[in-house]
PDB file of C-alpha atoms in Angstrom:
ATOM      1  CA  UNK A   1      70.380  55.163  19.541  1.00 37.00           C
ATOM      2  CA  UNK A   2      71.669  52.433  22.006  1.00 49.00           C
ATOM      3  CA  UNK A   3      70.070  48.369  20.882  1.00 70.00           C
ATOM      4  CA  UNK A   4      68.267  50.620  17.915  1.00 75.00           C
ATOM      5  CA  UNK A   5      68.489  46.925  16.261  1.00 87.00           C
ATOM      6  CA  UNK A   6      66.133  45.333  18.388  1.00 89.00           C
ATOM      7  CA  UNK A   7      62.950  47.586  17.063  1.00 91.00           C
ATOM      8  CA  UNK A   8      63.344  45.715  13.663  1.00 91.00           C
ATOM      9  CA  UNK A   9      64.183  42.547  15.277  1.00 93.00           C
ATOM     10  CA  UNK A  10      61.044  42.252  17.946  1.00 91.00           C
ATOM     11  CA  UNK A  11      58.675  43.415  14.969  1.00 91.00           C
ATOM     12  CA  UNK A  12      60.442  40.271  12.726  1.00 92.00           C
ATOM     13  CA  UNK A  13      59.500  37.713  15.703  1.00 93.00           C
ATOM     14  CA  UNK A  14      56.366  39.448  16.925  1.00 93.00           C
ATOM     15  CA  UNK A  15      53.828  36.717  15.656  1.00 93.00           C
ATOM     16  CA  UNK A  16      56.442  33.649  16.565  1.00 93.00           C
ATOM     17  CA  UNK A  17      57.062  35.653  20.198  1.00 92.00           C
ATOM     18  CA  UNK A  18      53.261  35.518  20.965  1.00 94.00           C
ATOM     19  CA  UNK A  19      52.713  32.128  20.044  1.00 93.00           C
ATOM     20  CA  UNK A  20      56.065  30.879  22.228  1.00 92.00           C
ATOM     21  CA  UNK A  21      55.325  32.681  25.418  1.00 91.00           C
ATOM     22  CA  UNK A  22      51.536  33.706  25.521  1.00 93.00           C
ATOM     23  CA  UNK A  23      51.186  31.015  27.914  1.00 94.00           C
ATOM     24  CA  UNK A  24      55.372  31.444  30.176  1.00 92.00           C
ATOM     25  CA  UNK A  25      53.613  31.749  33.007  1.00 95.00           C
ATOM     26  CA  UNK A  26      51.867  28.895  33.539  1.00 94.00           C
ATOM     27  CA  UNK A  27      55.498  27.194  33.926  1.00 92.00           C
ATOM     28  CA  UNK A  28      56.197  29.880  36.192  1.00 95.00           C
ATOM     29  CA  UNK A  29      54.589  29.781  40.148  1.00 96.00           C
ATOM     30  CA  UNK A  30      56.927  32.108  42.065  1.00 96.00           C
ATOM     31  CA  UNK A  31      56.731  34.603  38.818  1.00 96.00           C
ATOM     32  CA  UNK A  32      52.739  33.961  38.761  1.00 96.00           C
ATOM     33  CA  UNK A  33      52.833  34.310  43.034  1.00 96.00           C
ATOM     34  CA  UNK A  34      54.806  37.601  42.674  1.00 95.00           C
ATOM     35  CA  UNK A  35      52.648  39.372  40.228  1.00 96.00           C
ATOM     36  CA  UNK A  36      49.342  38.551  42.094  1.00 95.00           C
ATOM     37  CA  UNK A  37      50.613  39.528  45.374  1.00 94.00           C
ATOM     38  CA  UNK A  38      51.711  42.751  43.371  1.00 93.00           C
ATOM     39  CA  UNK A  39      48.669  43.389  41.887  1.00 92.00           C
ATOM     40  CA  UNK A  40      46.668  43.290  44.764  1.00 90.00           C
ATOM     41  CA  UNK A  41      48.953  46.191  46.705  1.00 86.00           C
ATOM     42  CA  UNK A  42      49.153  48.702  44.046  1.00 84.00           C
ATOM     43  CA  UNK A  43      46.946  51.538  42.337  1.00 82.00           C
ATOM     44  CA  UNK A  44      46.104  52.025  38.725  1.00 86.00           C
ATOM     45  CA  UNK A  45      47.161  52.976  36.418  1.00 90.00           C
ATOM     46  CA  UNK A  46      50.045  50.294  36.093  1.00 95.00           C
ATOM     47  CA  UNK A  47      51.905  50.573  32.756  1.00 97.00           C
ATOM     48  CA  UNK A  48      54.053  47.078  32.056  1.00 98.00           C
ATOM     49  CA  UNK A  49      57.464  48.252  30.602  1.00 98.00           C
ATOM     50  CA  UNK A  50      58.161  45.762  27.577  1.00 96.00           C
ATOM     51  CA  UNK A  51      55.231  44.261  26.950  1.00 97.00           C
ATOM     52  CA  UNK A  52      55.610  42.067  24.211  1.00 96.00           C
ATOM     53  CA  UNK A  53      52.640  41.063  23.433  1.00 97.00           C
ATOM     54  CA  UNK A  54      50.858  41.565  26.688  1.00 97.00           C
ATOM     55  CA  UNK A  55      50.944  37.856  28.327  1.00 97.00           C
ATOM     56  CA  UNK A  56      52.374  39.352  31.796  1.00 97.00           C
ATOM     57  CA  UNK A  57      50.159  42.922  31.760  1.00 97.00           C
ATOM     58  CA  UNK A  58      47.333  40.243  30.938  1.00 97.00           C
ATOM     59  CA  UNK A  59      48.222  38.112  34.013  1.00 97.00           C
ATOM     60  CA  UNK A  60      47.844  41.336  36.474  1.00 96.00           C
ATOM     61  CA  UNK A  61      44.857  43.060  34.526  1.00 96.00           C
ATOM     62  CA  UNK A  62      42.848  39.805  35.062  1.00 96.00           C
ATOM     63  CA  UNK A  63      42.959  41.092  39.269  1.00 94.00           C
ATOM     64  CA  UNK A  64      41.024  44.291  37.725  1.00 93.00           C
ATOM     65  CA  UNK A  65      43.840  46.647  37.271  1.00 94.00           C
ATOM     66  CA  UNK A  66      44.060  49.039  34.000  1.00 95.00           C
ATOM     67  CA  UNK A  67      46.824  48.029  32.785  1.00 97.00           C
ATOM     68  CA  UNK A  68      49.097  49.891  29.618  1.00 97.00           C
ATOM     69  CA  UNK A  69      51.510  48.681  28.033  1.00 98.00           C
ATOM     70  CA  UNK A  70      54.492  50.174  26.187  1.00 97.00           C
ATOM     71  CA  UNK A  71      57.215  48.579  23.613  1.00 97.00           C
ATOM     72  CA  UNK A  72      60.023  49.891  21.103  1.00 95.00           C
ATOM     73  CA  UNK A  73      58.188  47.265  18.758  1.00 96.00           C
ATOM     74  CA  UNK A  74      54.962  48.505  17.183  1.00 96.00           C
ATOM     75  CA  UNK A  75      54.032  44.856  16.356  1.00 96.00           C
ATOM     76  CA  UNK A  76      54.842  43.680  19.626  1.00 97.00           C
ATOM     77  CA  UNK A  77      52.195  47.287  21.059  1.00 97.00           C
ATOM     78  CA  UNK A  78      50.060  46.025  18.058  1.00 97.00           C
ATOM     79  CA  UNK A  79      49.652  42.615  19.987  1.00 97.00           C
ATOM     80  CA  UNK A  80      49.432  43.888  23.287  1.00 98.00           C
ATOM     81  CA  UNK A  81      46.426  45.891  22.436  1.00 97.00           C
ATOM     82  CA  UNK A  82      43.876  43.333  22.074  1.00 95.00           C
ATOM     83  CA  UNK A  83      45.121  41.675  26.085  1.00 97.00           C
ATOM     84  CA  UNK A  84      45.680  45.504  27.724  1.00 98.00           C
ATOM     85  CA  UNK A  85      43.686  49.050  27.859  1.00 97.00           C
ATOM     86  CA  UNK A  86      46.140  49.993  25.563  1.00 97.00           C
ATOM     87  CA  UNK A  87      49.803  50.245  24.340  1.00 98.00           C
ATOM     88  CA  UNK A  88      51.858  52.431  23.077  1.00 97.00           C
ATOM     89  CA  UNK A  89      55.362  52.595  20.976  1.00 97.00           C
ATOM     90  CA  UNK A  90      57.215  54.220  23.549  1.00 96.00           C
ATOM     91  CA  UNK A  91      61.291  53.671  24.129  1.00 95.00           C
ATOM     92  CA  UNK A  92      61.418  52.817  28.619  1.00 96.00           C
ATOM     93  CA  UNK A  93      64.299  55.562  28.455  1.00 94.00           C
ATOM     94  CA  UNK A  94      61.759  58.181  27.449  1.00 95.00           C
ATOM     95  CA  UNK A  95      58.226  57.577  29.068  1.00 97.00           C
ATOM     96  CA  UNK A  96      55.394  59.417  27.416  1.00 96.00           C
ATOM     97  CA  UNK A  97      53.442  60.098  30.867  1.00 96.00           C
ATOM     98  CA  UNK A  98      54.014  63.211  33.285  1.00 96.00           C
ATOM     99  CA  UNK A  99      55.690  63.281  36.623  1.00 97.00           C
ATOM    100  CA  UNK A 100      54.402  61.752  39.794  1.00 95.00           C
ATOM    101  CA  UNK A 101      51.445  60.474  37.095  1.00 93.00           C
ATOM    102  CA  UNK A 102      51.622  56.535  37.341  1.00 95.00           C
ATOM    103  CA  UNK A 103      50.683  53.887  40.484  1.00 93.00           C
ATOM    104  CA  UNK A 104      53.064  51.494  39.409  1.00 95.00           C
ATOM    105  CA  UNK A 105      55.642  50.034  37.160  1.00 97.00           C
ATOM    106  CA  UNK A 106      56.160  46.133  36.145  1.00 97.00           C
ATOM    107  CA  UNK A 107      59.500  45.133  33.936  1.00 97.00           C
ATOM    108  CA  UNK A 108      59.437  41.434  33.198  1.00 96.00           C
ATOM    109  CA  UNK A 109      62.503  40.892  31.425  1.00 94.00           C
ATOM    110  CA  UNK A 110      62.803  44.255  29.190  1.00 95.00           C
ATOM    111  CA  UNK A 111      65.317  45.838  31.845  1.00 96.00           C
ATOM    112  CA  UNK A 112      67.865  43.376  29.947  1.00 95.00           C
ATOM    113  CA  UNK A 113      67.778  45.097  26.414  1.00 94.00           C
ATOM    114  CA  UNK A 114      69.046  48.416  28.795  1.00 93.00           C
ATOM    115  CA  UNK A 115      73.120  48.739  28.366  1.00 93.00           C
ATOM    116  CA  UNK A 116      74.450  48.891  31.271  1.00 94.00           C
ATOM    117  CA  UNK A 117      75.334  52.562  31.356  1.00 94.00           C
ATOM    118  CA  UNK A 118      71.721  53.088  31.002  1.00 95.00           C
ATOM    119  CA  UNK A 119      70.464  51.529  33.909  1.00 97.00           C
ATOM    120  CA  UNK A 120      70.728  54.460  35.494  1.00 97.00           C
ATOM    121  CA  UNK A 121      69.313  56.758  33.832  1.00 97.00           C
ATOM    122  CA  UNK A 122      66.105  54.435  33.118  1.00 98.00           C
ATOM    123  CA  UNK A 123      65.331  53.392  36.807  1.00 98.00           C
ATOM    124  CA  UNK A 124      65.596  57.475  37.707  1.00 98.00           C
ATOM    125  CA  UNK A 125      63.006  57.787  34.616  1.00 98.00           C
ATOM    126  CA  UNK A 126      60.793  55.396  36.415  1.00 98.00           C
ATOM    127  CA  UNK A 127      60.978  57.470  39.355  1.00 98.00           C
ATOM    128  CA  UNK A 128      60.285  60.361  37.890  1.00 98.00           C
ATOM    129  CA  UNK A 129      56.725  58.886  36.291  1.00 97.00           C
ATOM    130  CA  UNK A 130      55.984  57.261  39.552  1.00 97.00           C
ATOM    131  CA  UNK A 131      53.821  58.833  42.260  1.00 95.00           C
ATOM    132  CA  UNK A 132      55.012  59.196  46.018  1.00 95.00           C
ATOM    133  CA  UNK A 133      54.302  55.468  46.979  1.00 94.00           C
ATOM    134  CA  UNK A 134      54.288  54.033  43.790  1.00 95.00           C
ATOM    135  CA  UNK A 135      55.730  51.224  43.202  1.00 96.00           C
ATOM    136  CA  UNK A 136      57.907  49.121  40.939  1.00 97.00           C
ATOM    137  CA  UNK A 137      58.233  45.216  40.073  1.00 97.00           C
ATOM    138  CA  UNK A 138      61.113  44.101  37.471  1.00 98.00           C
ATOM    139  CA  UNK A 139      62.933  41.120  36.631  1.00 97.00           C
ATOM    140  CA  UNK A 140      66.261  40.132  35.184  1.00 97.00           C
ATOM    141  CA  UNK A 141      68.688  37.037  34.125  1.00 96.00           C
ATOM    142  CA  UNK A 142      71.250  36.854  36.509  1.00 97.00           C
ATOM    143  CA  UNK A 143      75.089  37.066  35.174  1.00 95.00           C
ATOM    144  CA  UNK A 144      77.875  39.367  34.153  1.00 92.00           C
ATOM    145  CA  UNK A 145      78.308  41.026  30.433  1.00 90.00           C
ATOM    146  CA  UNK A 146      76.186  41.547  27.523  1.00 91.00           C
ATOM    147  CA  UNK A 147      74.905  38.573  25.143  1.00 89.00           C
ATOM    148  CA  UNK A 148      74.511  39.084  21.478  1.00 89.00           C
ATOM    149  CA  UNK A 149      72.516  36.186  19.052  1.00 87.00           C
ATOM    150  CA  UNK A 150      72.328  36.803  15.167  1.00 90.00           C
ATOM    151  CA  UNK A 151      69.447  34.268  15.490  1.00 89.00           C
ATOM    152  CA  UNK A 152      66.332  34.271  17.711  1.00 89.00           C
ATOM    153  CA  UNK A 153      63.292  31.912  17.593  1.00 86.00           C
ATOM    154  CA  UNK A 154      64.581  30.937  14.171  1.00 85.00           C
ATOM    155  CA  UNK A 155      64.573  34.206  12.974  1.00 86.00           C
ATOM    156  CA  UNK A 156      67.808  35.766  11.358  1.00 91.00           C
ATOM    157  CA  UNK A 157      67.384  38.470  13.889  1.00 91.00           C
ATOM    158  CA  UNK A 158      70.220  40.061  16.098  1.00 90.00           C
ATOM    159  CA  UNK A 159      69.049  40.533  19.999  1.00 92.00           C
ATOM    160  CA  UNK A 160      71.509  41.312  22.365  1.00 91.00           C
ATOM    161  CA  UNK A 161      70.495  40.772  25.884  1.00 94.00           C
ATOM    162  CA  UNK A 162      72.578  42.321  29.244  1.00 96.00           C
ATOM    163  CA  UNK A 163      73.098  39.954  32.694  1.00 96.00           C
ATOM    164  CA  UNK A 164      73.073  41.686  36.202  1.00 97.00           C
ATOM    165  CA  UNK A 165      73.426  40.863  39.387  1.00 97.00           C
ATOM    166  CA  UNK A 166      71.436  41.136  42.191  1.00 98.00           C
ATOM    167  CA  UNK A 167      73.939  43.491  44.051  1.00 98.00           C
ATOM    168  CA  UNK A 168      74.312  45.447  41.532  1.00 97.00           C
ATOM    169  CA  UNK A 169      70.172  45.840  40.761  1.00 98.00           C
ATOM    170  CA  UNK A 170      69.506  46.804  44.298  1.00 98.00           C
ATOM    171  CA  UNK A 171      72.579  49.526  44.204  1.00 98.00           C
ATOM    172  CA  UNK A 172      71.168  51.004  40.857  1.00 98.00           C
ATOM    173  CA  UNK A 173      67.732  51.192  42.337  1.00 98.00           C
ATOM    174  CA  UNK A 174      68.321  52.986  45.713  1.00 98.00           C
ATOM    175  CA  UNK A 175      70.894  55.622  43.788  1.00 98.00           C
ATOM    176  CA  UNK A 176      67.754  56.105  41.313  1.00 98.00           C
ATOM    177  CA  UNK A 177      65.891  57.381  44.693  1.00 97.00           C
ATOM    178  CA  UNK A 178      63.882  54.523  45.016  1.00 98.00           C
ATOM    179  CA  UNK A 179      63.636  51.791  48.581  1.00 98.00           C
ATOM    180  CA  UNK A 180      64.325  48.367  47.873  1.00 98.00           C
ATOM    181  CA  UNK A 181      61.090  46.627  49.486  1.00 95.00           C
ATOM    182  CA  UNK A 182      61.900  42.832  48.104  1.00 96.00           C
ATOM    183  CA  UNK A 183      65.052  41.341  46.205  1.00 98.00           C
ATOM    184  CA  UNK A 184      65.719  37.985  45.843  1.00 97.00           C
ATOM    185  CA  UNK A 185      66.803  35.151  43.050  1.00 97.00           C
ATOM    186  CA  UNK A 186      65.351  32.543  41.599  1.00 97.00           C
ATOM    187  CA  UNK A 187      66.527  29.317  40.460  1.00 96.00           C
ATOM    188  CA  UNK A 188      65.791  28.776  36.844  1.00 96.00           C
ATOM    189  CA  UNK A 189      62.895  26.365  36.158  1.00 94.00           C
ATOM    190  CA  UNK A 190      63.432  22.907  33.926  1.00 88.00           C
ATOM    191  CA  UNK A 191      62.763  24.915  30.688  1.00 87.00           C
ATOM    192  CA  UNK A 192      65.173  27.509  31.839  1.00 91.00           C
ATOM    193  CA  UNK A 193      69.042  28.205  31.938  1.00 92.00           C
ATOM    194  CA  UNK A 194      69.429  31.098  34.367  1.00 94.00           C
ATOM    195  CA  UNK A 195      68.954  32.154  37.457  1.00 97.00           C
ATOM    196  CA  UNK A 196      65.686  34.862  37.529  1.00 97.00           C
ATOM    197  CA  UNK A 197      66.204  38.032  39.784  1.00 98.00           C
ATOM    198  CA  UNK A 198      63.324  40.414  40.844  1.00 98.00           C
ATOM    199  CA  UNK A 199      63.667  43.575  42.700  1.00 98.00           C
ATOM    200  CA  UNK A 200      59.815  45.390  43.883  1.00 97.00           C
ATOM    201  CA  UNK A 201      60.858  48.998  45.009  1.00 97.00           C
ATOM    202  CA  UNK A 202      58.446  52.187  46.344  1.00 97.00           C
ATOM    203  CA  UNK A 203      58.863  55.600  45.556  1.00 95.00           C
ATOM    204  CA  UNK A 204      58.277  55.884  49.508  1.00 76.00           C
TER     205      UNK A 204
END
């Protein structure tokens, strides 16, 4: 399996993970405006794609969605339980819900474990879980190629991470079936060293 490493690698930093970005978006305004204004337009059930340990399905169950979450890391589902209505060990290439089931989609920064070969295939498989008008929020690092560390949050851990660009984000999504509603970039933040992109599409 594509990344397989990064299962053993998120459930190494699961504990360190939580305590270094329970609290991201607090640093974060347009990512904090984005999510609320998201929350508010969209019907349950939401599932948040990558989860970690919950901190962003948190943000948007806090506006009384249900929120689920899913990630290839038990520990990091493990964590997520006690901030979601649940979570589940589930790989985002693979979703364990029927068609036309869910309201909507959000994908802070998990689309970047995909290969790029993948993204494809894993923005149709959101479609197909999606209901007519669903919708779908995700974000990504801006750039070109695929990053690889042996070493994350001071962990002996390998992680390899892909950059897109916006272009190429809003072609993927609109050949997966879906409308681009909003796409735009970001520039990074003082504790940050890339530019953000986010991409909210509708099954509509």
């Amino acid at each position: 399996m594509a990344r397989e490493h990064l299962r053993a690698s998120y459930d190494a930093v699961g504990r360190t993970y939580e305590s270094r970005f329970l609290d991201e978006l607090a640093g974060k305004p347009r990512d904090r405006e984005m999510l609320a204004t998201f929350s508010e337009s969209v019907c349950d059930p939401i599932v948040e794609i990558g989860c970690g340990p919950g901190q962003i399905g948190a943000f948007v169950r806090a506006r009384g969605r249900r929120v689920i979450g899913i990630d290839l890391s038990s520990e990091m589902a493990r964590l997520a339980r006690s901030r979601l209505d649940g979570a589940l060990v589930a790989d985002m290439r693979s979703l364990p819900f029927a068609s036309n089931h869910l309201g909507c989609l959000v994908a802070f920064y998990s689309l970047i474990h995909v290969e790029r070969a993948e993204l494809g295939a894993v923005l149709r498989e959101f479609h197909r879980v999606l209901r007519p008008g669903g919708r779908l929020l995700f974000s990504a690092h801006e750039g070109t190629g695929d990053i690889r560390v042996d070493q994350f949050l001071d962990e002996p851990v390998r992680v390899t991470v892909t950059y897109f660009e916006l272009d190429e984000l809003i072609r993927a999504v609109e050949a997966a079936g879906l409308a681009v509603i909003r796409a735009e970039r970001r520039t990074p933040y003082a504790e940050e060293s890339t530019v953000r992109l986010y991409v909210e599409a509708t099954t509509a």
